PDB file of C-alpha atoms in Angstrom:
ATOM      1  CA  MET A  22     -17.230 267.531 120.381  1.00  0.00           C
ATOM      2  CA  ALA A  23     -17.390 263.778 119.812  1.00  0.00           C
ATOM      3  CA  PRO A  24     -20.859 262.293 119.208  1.00  0.00           C
ATOM      4  CA  PRO A  25     -22.484 260.889 122.355  1.00  0.00           C
ATOM      5  CA  LEU A  26     -22.141 257.177 123.035  1.00  0.00           C
ATOM      6  CA  ILE A  27     -25.563 255.554 123.276  1.00  0.00           C
ATOM      7  CA  GLY A  28     -25.872 252.031 124.647  1.00  0.00           C
ATOM      8  CA  LEU A  29     -28.517 249.721 123.174  1.00  0.00           C
ATOM      9  CA  THR A  30     -29.555 246.493 124.851  1.00  0.00           C
ATOM     10  CA  THR A  31     -29.599 243.266 122.839  1.00  0.00           C
ATOM     11  CA  TYR A  32     -31.411 239.988 122.510  1.00  0.00           C
ATOM     12  CA  LEU A  33     -29.731 236.817 123.800  1.00  0.00           C
ATOM     13  CA  GLU A  34     -30.782 233.910 121.616  1.00  0.00           C
ATOM     14  CA  PRO A  35     -29.938 230.208 122.048  1.00  0.00           C
ATOM     15  CA  GLY A  36     -29.374 229.722 118.316  1.00  0.00           C
ATOM     16  CA  ALA A  37     -28.942 232.188 115.447  1.00  0.00           C
ATOM     17  CA  ARG A  38     -27.896 231.212 111.920  1.00  0.00           C
ATOM     18  CA  TRP A  39     -25.456 232.967 109.608  1.00  0.00           C
ATOM     19  CA  GLY A  40     -23.295 231.435 106.904  1.00  0.00           C
ATOM     20  CA  ASP A  41     -22.366 227.910 107.967  1.00  0.00           C
ATOM     21  CA  TRP A  42     -22.971 228.650 111.628  1.00  0.00           C
ATOM     22  CA  GLN A  43     -25.811 228.189 114.079  1.00  0.00           C
ATOM     23  CA  LEU A  44     -24.677 229.355 117.514  1.00  0.00           C
ATOM     24  CA  PRO A  45     -25.884 231.173 120.634  1.00  0.00           C
ATOM     25  CA  ALA A  46     -25.808 234.873 119.872  1.00  0.00           C
ATOM     26  CA  ALA A  47     -26.349 238.320 121.322  1.00  0.00           C
ATOM     27  CA  LEU A  48     -28.010 240.247 118.528  1.00  0.00           C
ATOM     28  CA  LEU A  49     -30.035 243.317 117.688  1.00  0.00           C
ATOM     29  CA  PRO A  50     -32.086 244.217 114.604  1.00  0.00           C
ATOM     30  CA  ALA A  51     -29.970 246.659 112.597  1.00  0.00           C
ATOM     31  CA  ALA A  52     -32.760 249.251 112.525  1.00  0.00           C
ATOM     32  CA  TYR A  53     -31.936 250.163 116.131  1.00  0.00           C
ATOM     33  CA  HIS A  54     -28.269 251.017 115.727  1.00  0.00           C
ATOM     34  CA  ARG A  55     -28.949 252.676 112.382  1.00  0.00           C
ATOM     35  CA  MET A  56     -31.578 254.877 114.049  1.00  0.00           C
ATOM     36  CA  ALA A  57     -29.008 255.947 116.654  1.00  0.00           C
ATOM     37  CA  GLN A  58     -26.393 256.642 113.995  1.00  0.00           C
ATOM     38  CA  ARG A  59     -28.825 258.623 111.842  1.00  0.00           C
ATOM     39  CA  ALA A  60     -29.626 260.757 114.897  1.00  0.00           C
ATOM     40  CA  GLY A  61     -25.943 261.618 115.324  1.00  0.00           C
ATOM     41  CA  ALA A  62     -24.904 259.164 118.044  1.00  0.00           C
ATOM     42  CA  ARG A  63     -22.367 256.370 118.243  1.00  0.00           C
ATOM     43  CA  ALA A  64     -24.127 253.072 118.965  1.00  0.00           C
ATOM     44  CA  VAL A  65     -22.739 250.614 121.521  1.00  0.00           C
ATOM     45  CA  LEU A  66     -24.399 247.210 121.945  1.00  0.00           C
ATOM     46  CA  LEU A  67     -24.905 245.962 125.502  1.00  0.00           C
ATOM     47  CA  PRO A  68     -25.328 242.158 125.702  1.00  0.00           C
ATOM     48  CA  PRO A  69     -26.524 240.672 129.009  1.00  0.00           C
ATOM     49  CA  ASP A  70     -23.884 240.497 131.718  1.00  0.00           C
ATOM     50  CA  GLU A  71     -24.340 238.596 134.978  1.00  0.00           C
ATOM     51  CA  ASP A  72     -21.665 240.546 136.876  1.00  0.00           C
ATOM     52  CA  PRO A  73     -23.518 242.609 139.524  1.00  0.00           C
ATOM     53  CA  ASP A  74     -21.204 245.556 138.836  1.00  0.00           C
ATOM     54  CA  ALA A  75     -21.610 245.432 135.063  1.00  0.00           C
ATOM     55  CA  ALA A  76     -24.530 247.853 134.703  1.00  0.00           C
ATOM     56  CA  ALA A  77     -22.816 250.599 136.691  1.00  0.00           C
ATOM     57  CA  ASP A  78     -19.514 250.018 134.919  1.00  0.00           C
ATOM     58  CA  ALA A  79     -21.076 250.065 131.444  1.00  0.00           C
ATOM     59  CA  LEU A  80     -23.161 253.181 132.016  1.00  0.00           C
ATOM     60  CA  SER A  81     -20.212 255.046 133.543  1.00  0.00           C
ATOM     61  CA  ARG A  82     -18.693 255.005 130.038  1.00  0.00           C
ATOM     62  CA  LEU A  83     -21.833 255.971 128.124  1.00  0.00           C
ATOM     63  CA  ASP A  84     -23.922 259.108 127.623  1.00  0.00           C
ATOM     64  CA  GLY A  85     -27.370 257.610 127.078  1.00  0.00           C
ATOM     65  CA  LEU A  86     -29.306 254.346 127.037  1.00  0.00           C
ATOM     66  CA  VAL A  87     -31.920 252.728 124.804  1.00  0.00           C
ATOM     67  CA  THR A  88     -33.697 249.633 126.113  1.00  0.00           C
ATOM     68  CA  VAL A  89     -35.147 247.859 123.106  1.00  0.00           C
ATOM     69  CA  GLY A  90     -38.117 245.672 122.252  1.00  0.00           C
ATOM     70  CA  GLY A  91     -38.222 241.920 122.539  1.00  0.00           C
ATOM     71  CA  PRO A  92     -39.852 239.004 124.372  1.00  0.00           C
ATOM     72  CA  ASP A  93     -42.302 239.184 127.254  1.00  0.00           C
ATOM     73  CA  VAL A  94     -41.085 240.233 130.680  1.00  0.00           C
ATOM     74  CA  ASP A  95     -41.361 237.328 133.111  1.00  0.00           C
ATOM     75  CA  PRO A  96     -44.499 237.926 135.248  1.00  0.00           C
ATOM     76  CA  SER A  97     -42.585 236.956 138.390  1.00  0.00           C
ATOM     77  CA  ARG A  98     -40.760 240.280 138.014  1.00  0.00           C
ATOM     78  CA  TYR A  99     -43.989 242.072 138.919  1.00  0.00           C
ATOM     79  CA  GLY A 100     -45.514 239.491 141.241  1.00  0.00           C
ATOM     80  CA  ALA A 101     -48.000 237.906 138.826  1.00  0.00           C
ATOM     81  CA  ALA A 102     -48.737 234.362 137.737  1.00  0.00           C
ATOM     82  CA  ARG A 103     -47.926 233.494 134.139  1.00  0.00           C
ATOM     83  CA  GLY A 104     -50.910 233.899 131.817  1.00  0.00           C
ATOM     84  CA  PRO A 105     -51.694 231.454 129.002  1.00  0.00           C
ATOM     85  CA  HIS A 106     -50.568 233.885 126.292  1.00  0.00           C
ATOM     86  CA  THR A 107     -47.287 234.924 127.938  1.00  0.00           C
ATOM     87  CA  GLY A 108     -44.100 233.726 126.302  1.00  0.00           C
ATOM     88  CA  PRO A 109     -41.234 231.844 127.952  1.00  0.00           C
ATOM     89  CA  GLY A 110     -38.973 233.628 130.412  1.00  0.00           C
ATOM     90  CA  HIS A 111     -35.644 235.244 129.557  1.00  0.00           C
ATOM     91  CA  PRO A 112     -34.127 235.615 133.013  1.00  0.00           C
ATOM     92  CA  GLU A 113     -30.677 236.821 131.948  1.00  0.00           C
ATOM     93  CA  ARG A 114     -32.100 239.563 129.792  1.00  0.00           C
ATOM     94  CA  ASP A 115     -34.731 240.604 132.345  1.00  0.00           C
ATOM     95  CA  ALA A 116     -32.135 240.904 135.096  1.00  0.00           C
ATOM     96  CA  TRP A 117     -29.685 242.816 132.909  1.00  0.00           C
ATOM     97  CA  GLU A 118     -32.144 245.320 131.516  1.00  0.00           C
ATOM     98  CA  LEU A 119     -33.766 245.951 134.882  1.00  0.00           C
ATOM     99  CA  ALA A 120     -30.292 246.618 136.327  1.00  0.00           C
ATOM    100  CA  LEU A 121     -29.467 248.996 133.455  1.00  0.00           C
ATOM    101  CA  THR A 122     -32.796 250.800 133.787  1.00  0.00           C
ATOM    102  CA  ARG A 123     -32.419 251.309 137.531  1.00  0.00           C
ATOM    103  CA  GLU A 124     -28.806 252.406 137.138  1.00  0.00           C
ATOM    104  CA  ALA A 125     -29.706 254.886 134.389  1.00  0.00           C
ATOM    105  CA  LEU A 126     -32.414 256.401 136.588  1.00  0.00           C
ATOM    106  CA  ALA A 127     -30.040 256.612 139.549  1.00  0.00           C
ATOM    107  CA  ARG A 128     -27.407 258.306 137.393  1.00  0.00           C
ATOM    108  CA  ARG A 129     -29.961 260.657 135.795  1.00  0.00           C
ATOM    109  CA  MET A 130     -28.801 259.342 132.433  1.00  0.00           C
ATOM    110  CA  PRO A 131     -30.956 260.043 129.345  1.00  0.00           C
ATOM    111  CA  LEU A 132     -33.126 256.977 128.750  1.00  0.00           C
ATOM    112  CA  LEU A 133     -35.352 255.990 125.840  1.00  0.00           C
ATOM    113  CA  ALA A 134     -37.293 252.792 126.592  1.00  0.00           C
ATOM    114  CA  ILE A 135     -38.912 251.103 123.583  1.00  0.00           C
ATOM    115  CA  CYS A 136     -41.797 248.575 123.778  1.00  0.00           C
ATOM    116  CA  ARG A 137     -40.449 245.859 126.111  1.00  0.00           C
ATOM    117  CA  GLY A 138     -38.082 248.552 127.403  1.00  0.00           C
ATOM    118  CA  MET A 139     -41.044 250.723 128.404  1.00  0.00           C
ATOM    119  CA  GLN A 140     -42.669 247.768 130.120  1.00  0.00           C
ATOM    120  CA  LEU A 141     -39.431 247.115 132.048  1.00  0.00           C
ATOM    121  CA  LEU A 142     -39.256 250.784 133.027  1.00  0.00           C
ATOM    122  CA  ASN A 143     -42.716 250.405 134.547  1.00  0.00           C
ATOM    123  CA  VAL A 144     -41.752 247.165 136.310  1.00  0.00           C
ATOM    124  CA  ALA A 145     -38.521 248.717 137.609  1.00  0.00           C
ATOM    125  CA  ARG A 146     -40.672 251.357 139.342  1.00  0.00           C
ATOM    126  CA  GLY A 147     -42.983 248.757 140.886  1.00  0.00           C
ATOM    127  CA  GLY A 148     -45.679 248.724 138.205  1.00  0.00           C
ATOM    128  CA  THR A 149     -47.446 245.791 136.567  1.00  0.00           C
ATOM    129  CA  LEU A 150     -48.297 244.690 133.040  1.00  0.00           C
ATOM    130  CA  VAL A 151     -51.325 243.512 131.082  1.00  0.00           C
ATOM    131  CA  GLN A 152     -50.140 240.129 129.874  1.00  0.00           C
ATOM    132  CA  HIS A 153     -52.305 239.963 126.757  1.00  0.00           C
ATOM    133  CA  LEU A 154     -54.243 242.574 124.831  1.00  0.00           C
ATOM    134  CA  PRO A 155     -57.034 241.759 122.397  1.00  0.00           C
ATOM    135  CA  ASP A 156     -55.633 240.395 119.135  1.00  0.00           C
ATOM    136  CA  THR A 157     -56.181 243.488 117.010  1.00  0.00           C
ATOM    137  CA  ALA A 158     -53.964 244.711 114.179  1.00  0.00           C
ATOM    138  CA  ALA A 159     -53.557 248.028 115.996  1.00  0.00           C
ATOM    139  CA  HIS A 160     -51.476 246.293 118.662  1.00  0.00           C
ATOM    140  CA  ARG A 161     -50.405 242.894 117.379  1.00  0.00           C
ATOM    141  CA  GLY A 162     -49.772 243.856 113.754  1.00  0.00           C
ATOM    142  CA  ALA A 163     -51.593 242.918 110.575  1.00  0.00           C
ATOM    143  CA  ALA A 164     -49.586 239.679 110.307  1.00  0.00           C
ATOM    144  CA  PRO A 165     -46.838 237.940 112.284  1.00  0.00           C
ATOM    145  CA  GLY A 166     -43.689 240.047 112.214  1.00  0.00           C
ATOM    146  CA  VAL A 167     -45.379 243.000 110.498  1.00  0.00           C
ATOM    147  CA  PHE A 168     -45.328 246.417 112.163  1.00  0.00           C
ATOM    148  CA  THR A 169     -48.677 248.136 111.709  1.00  0.00           C
ATOM    149  CA  PRO A 170     -49.343 251.862 112.184  1.00  0.00           C
ATOM    150  CA  HIS A 171     -51.992 253.124 114.550  1.00  0.00           C
ATOM    151  CA  GLU A 172     -52.812 256.527 116.001  1.00  0.00           C
ATOM    152  CA  ILE A 173     -51.681 257.696 119.420  1.00  0.00           C
ATOM    153  CA  ALA A 174     -52.520 260.941 121.203  1.00  0.00           C
ATOM    154  CA  PRO A 175     -49.723 262.637 123.205  1.00  0.00           C
ATOM    155  CA  VAL A 176     -50.829 264.417 126.383  1.00  0.00           C
ATOM    156  CA  PRO A 177     -50.366 268.172 125.826  1.00  0.00           C
ATOM    157  CA  GLY A 178     -47.547 269.837 127.724  1.00  0.00           C
ATOM    158  CA  THR A 179     -45.538 266.647 128.294  1.00  0.00           C
ATOM    159  CA  LEU A 180     -42.043 265.706 127.154  1.00  0.00           C
ATOM    160  CA  LEU A 181     -43.567 263.435 124.511  1.00  0.00           C
ATOM    161  CA  ALA A 182     -45.741 266.248 123.193  1.00  0.00           C
ATOM    162  CA  LYS A 183     -42.739 268.562 123.041  1.00  0.00           C
ATOM    163  CA  VAL A 184     -40.631 266.008 121.161  1.00  0.00           C
ATOM    164  CA  LEU A 185     -43.500 265.377 118.712  1.00  0.00           C
ATOM    165  CA  GLU A 186     -43.958 269.129 118.221  1.00  0.00           C
ATOM    166  CA  GLU A 187     -47.321 269.266 119.998  1.00  0.00           C
ATOM    167  CA  ALA A 188     -49.047 267.141 117.379  1.00  0.00           C
ATOM    168  CA  ALA A 189     -52.585 266.177 118.385  1.00  0.00           C
ATOM    169  CA  THR A 190     -52.145 262.641 117.035  1.00  0.00           C
ATOM    170  CA  VAL A 191     -49.303 260.660 115.499  1.00  0.00           C
ATOM    171  CA  ALA A 192     -49.321 257.404 113.525  1.00  0.00           C
ATOM    172  CA  VAL A 193     -46.745 255.026 115.006  1.00  0.00           C
ATOM    173  CA  PRO A 194     -45.479 251.550 113.981  1.00  0.00           C
ATOM    174  CA  THR A 195     -46.557 248.909 116.485  1.00  0.00           C
ATOM    175  CA  TYR A 196     -46.166 245.212 117.254  1.00  0.00           C
ATOM    176  CA  HIS A 197     -46.883 244.011 120.791  1.00  0.00           C
ATOM    177  CA  HIS A 198     -49.402 242.060 122.861  1.00  0.00           C
ATOM    178  CA  GLN A 199     -48.523 243.253 126.373  1.00  0.00           C
ATOM    179  CA  ALA A 200     -48.855 246.725 127.855  1.00  0.00           C
ATOM    180  CA  VAL A 201     -48.662 248.795 131.025  1.00  0.00           C
ATOM    181  CA  ASP A 202     -51.327 248.062 133.641  1.00  0.00           C
ATOM    182  CA  THR A 203     -50.693 249.644 137.065  1.00  0.00           C
ATOM    183  CA  LEU A 204     -48.276 252.543 136.705  1.00  0.00           C
ATOM    184  CA  GLY A 205     -44.971 252.368 138.555  1.00  0.00           C
ATOM    185  CA  GLU A 206     -44.018 254.893 141.225  1.00  0.00           C
ATOM    186  CA  GLY A 207     -43.760 258.404 139.872  1.00  0.00           C
ATOM    187  CA  LEU A 208     -44.582 257.436 136.286  1.00  0.00           C
ATOM    188  CA  VAL A 209     -47.426 258.948 134.296  1.00  0.00           C
ATOM    189  CA  GLY A 210     -48.955 257.914 131.017  1.00  0.00           C
ATOM    190  CA  THR A 211     -48.305 260.673 128.484  1.00  0.00           C
ATOM    191  CA  GLY A 212     -49.583 259.063 125.306  1.00  0.00           C
ATOM    192  CA  HIS A 213     -52.550 256.793 124.631  1.00  0.00           C
ATOM    193  CA  ALA A 214     -53.883 254.697 121.771  1.00  0.00           C
ATOM    194  CA  LEU A 215     -56.823 256.485 120.197  1.00  0.00           C
ATOM    195  CA  HIS A 216     -58.878 253.352 119.647  1.00  0.00           C
ATOM    196  CA  ASP A 217     -58.765 251.879 123.165  1.00  0.00           C
ATOM    197  CA  GLY A 218     -56.790 254.158 125.506  1.00  0.00           C
ATOM    198  CA  THR A 219     -53.834 251.791 126.010  1.00  0.00           C
ATOM    199  CA  VAL A 220     -50.880 253.596 127.615  1.00  0.00           C
ATOM    200  CA  GLU A 221     -48.433 254.250 124.779  1.00  0.00           C
ATOM    201  CA  ALA A 222     -45.894 256.477 126.550  1.00  0.00           C
ATOM    202  CA  LEU A 223     -44.472 256.906 130.055  1.00  0.00           C
ATOM    203  CA  GLU A 224     -42.568 259.757 131.694  1.00  0.00           C
ATOM    204  CA  LEU A 225     -41.235 260.787 135.096  1.00  0.00           C
ATOM    205  CA  PRO A 226     -42.631 264.287 135.638  1.00  0.00           C
ATOM    206  CA  GLY A 227     -40.210 266.586 137.381  1.00  0.00           C
ATOM    207  CA  ALA A 228     -37.165 264.462 136.506  1.00  0.00           C
ATOM    208  CA  ASP A 229     -34.118 266.581 135.782  1.00  0.00           C
ATOM    209  CA  HIS A 230     -33.071 264.309 132.937  1.00  0.00           C
ATOM    210  CA  PHE A 231     -34.604 262.768 129.793  1.00  0.00           C
ATOM    211  CA  VAL A 232     -36.766 259.730 130.638  1.00  0.00           C
ATOM    212  CA  LEU A 233     -39.255 258.559 128.032  1.00  0.00           C
ATOM    213  CA  GLY A 234     -40.830 255.185 127.361  1.00  0.00           C
ATOM    214  CA  VAL A 235     -42.848 254.450 124.227  1.00  0.00           C
ATOM    215  CA  GLN A 236     -44.844 251.320 123.452  1.00  0.00           C
ATOM    216  CA  TRP A 237     -44.306 251.590 119.714  1.00  0.00           C
ATOM    217  CA  HIS A 238     -41.194 250.954 117.588  1.00  0.00           C
ATOM    218  CA  PRO A 239     -39.637 254.180 116.279  1.00  0.00           C
ATOM    219  CA  GLU A 240     -36.806 252.176 114.698  1.00  0.00           C
ATOM    220  CA  ALA A 241     -39.385 250.602 112.359  1.00  0.00           C
ATOM    221  CA  GLY A 242     -40.316 253.974 110.842  1.00  0.00           C
ATOM    222  CA  ASP A 243     -38.677 257.117 109.495  1.00  0.00           C
ATOM    223  CA  ASP A 244     -39.458 259.489 112.376  1.00  0.00           C
ATOM    224  CA  LEU A 245     -36.170 260.255 114.146  1.00  0.00           C
ATOM    225  CA  ARG A 246     -37.571 262.777 116.623  1.00  0.00           C
ATOM    226  CA  LEU A 247     -37.474 260.494 119.669  1.00  0.00           C
ATOM    227  CA  MET A 248     -33.928 259.311 119.005  1.00  0.00           C
ATOM    228  CA  THR A 249     -32.771 262.823 118.140  1.00  0.00           C
ATOM    229  CA  ALA A 250     -34.199 264.112 121.425  1.00  0.00           C
ATOM    230  CA  LEU A 251     -32.332 261.409 123.345  1.00  0.00           C
ATOM    231  CA  THR A 252     -29.104 262.137 121.455  1.00  0.00           C
ATOM    232  CA  THR A 253     -29.432 265.851 122.131  1.00  0.00           C
ATOM    233  CA  ALA A 254     -29.996 265.210 125.832  1.00  0.00           C
ATOM    234  CA  ALA A 255     -26.988 262.869 125.925  1.00  0.00           C
ATOM    235  CA  ALA A 256     -24.774 265.392 124.135  1.00  0.00           C
ATOM    236  CA  THR A 257     -25.861 268.205 126.435  1.00  0.00           C
ATOM    237  CA  GLY A 258     -24.947 266.397 129.633  1.00  0.00           C
ATOM    238  CA  LEU A 259     -22.139 264.095 128.590  1.00  0.00           C
ATOM    239  CA  ASN A 260     -21.790 261.374 131.214  1.00  0.00           C
ATOM    240  CA  ARG A 261     -18.140 260.550 130.581  1.00  0.00           C
TER     241      ARG A 261
END
């Protein structure tokens, strides 16, 4: 059997530099596609597409989806005013990833939502976000651009706990300043930061497919269990 095809969303940047060039670019840190490949999947990058049929068309050819980390979700997406610490909007990316998330849920496609992806999963279900957490290393990182480990506690008996082999706590690499506030419809928090209780994982209990959001960055570490679980789910119920 061919490896499952896993789609990964991308950044859309106004100017990226390589060689002699500085041009608009759709890009993704290599750690993401390498994580998918190491877990036994084929990685397919999904740059933003404004065609209203694009999300359905793309996912009809894939077996699983990873929505990746990145800039702040525009507060207008969840009915809030922009806070002073919230970054500039990325409307094309917000619209695309929300469409992909909703389409994946409708198709019962295996979905792993990472950091911003988890926040978008919550917004897609009608939830809201905390626009700025306290500036602690446990969330924001020890320095700009540095992932910093902190401890999270999975809720026993959940999908997250099963994937993490029922560990009581796990150290995870983190870099973020926003988080889930009001939970979206049907979602439950299934992992929490030990030091302050921040929601670190989301699930849809009773879903008949793999849906898991995590606030941390598994691609920044060596633990492949989350990606392997997604790949296994995608291989089991091939969507093509």
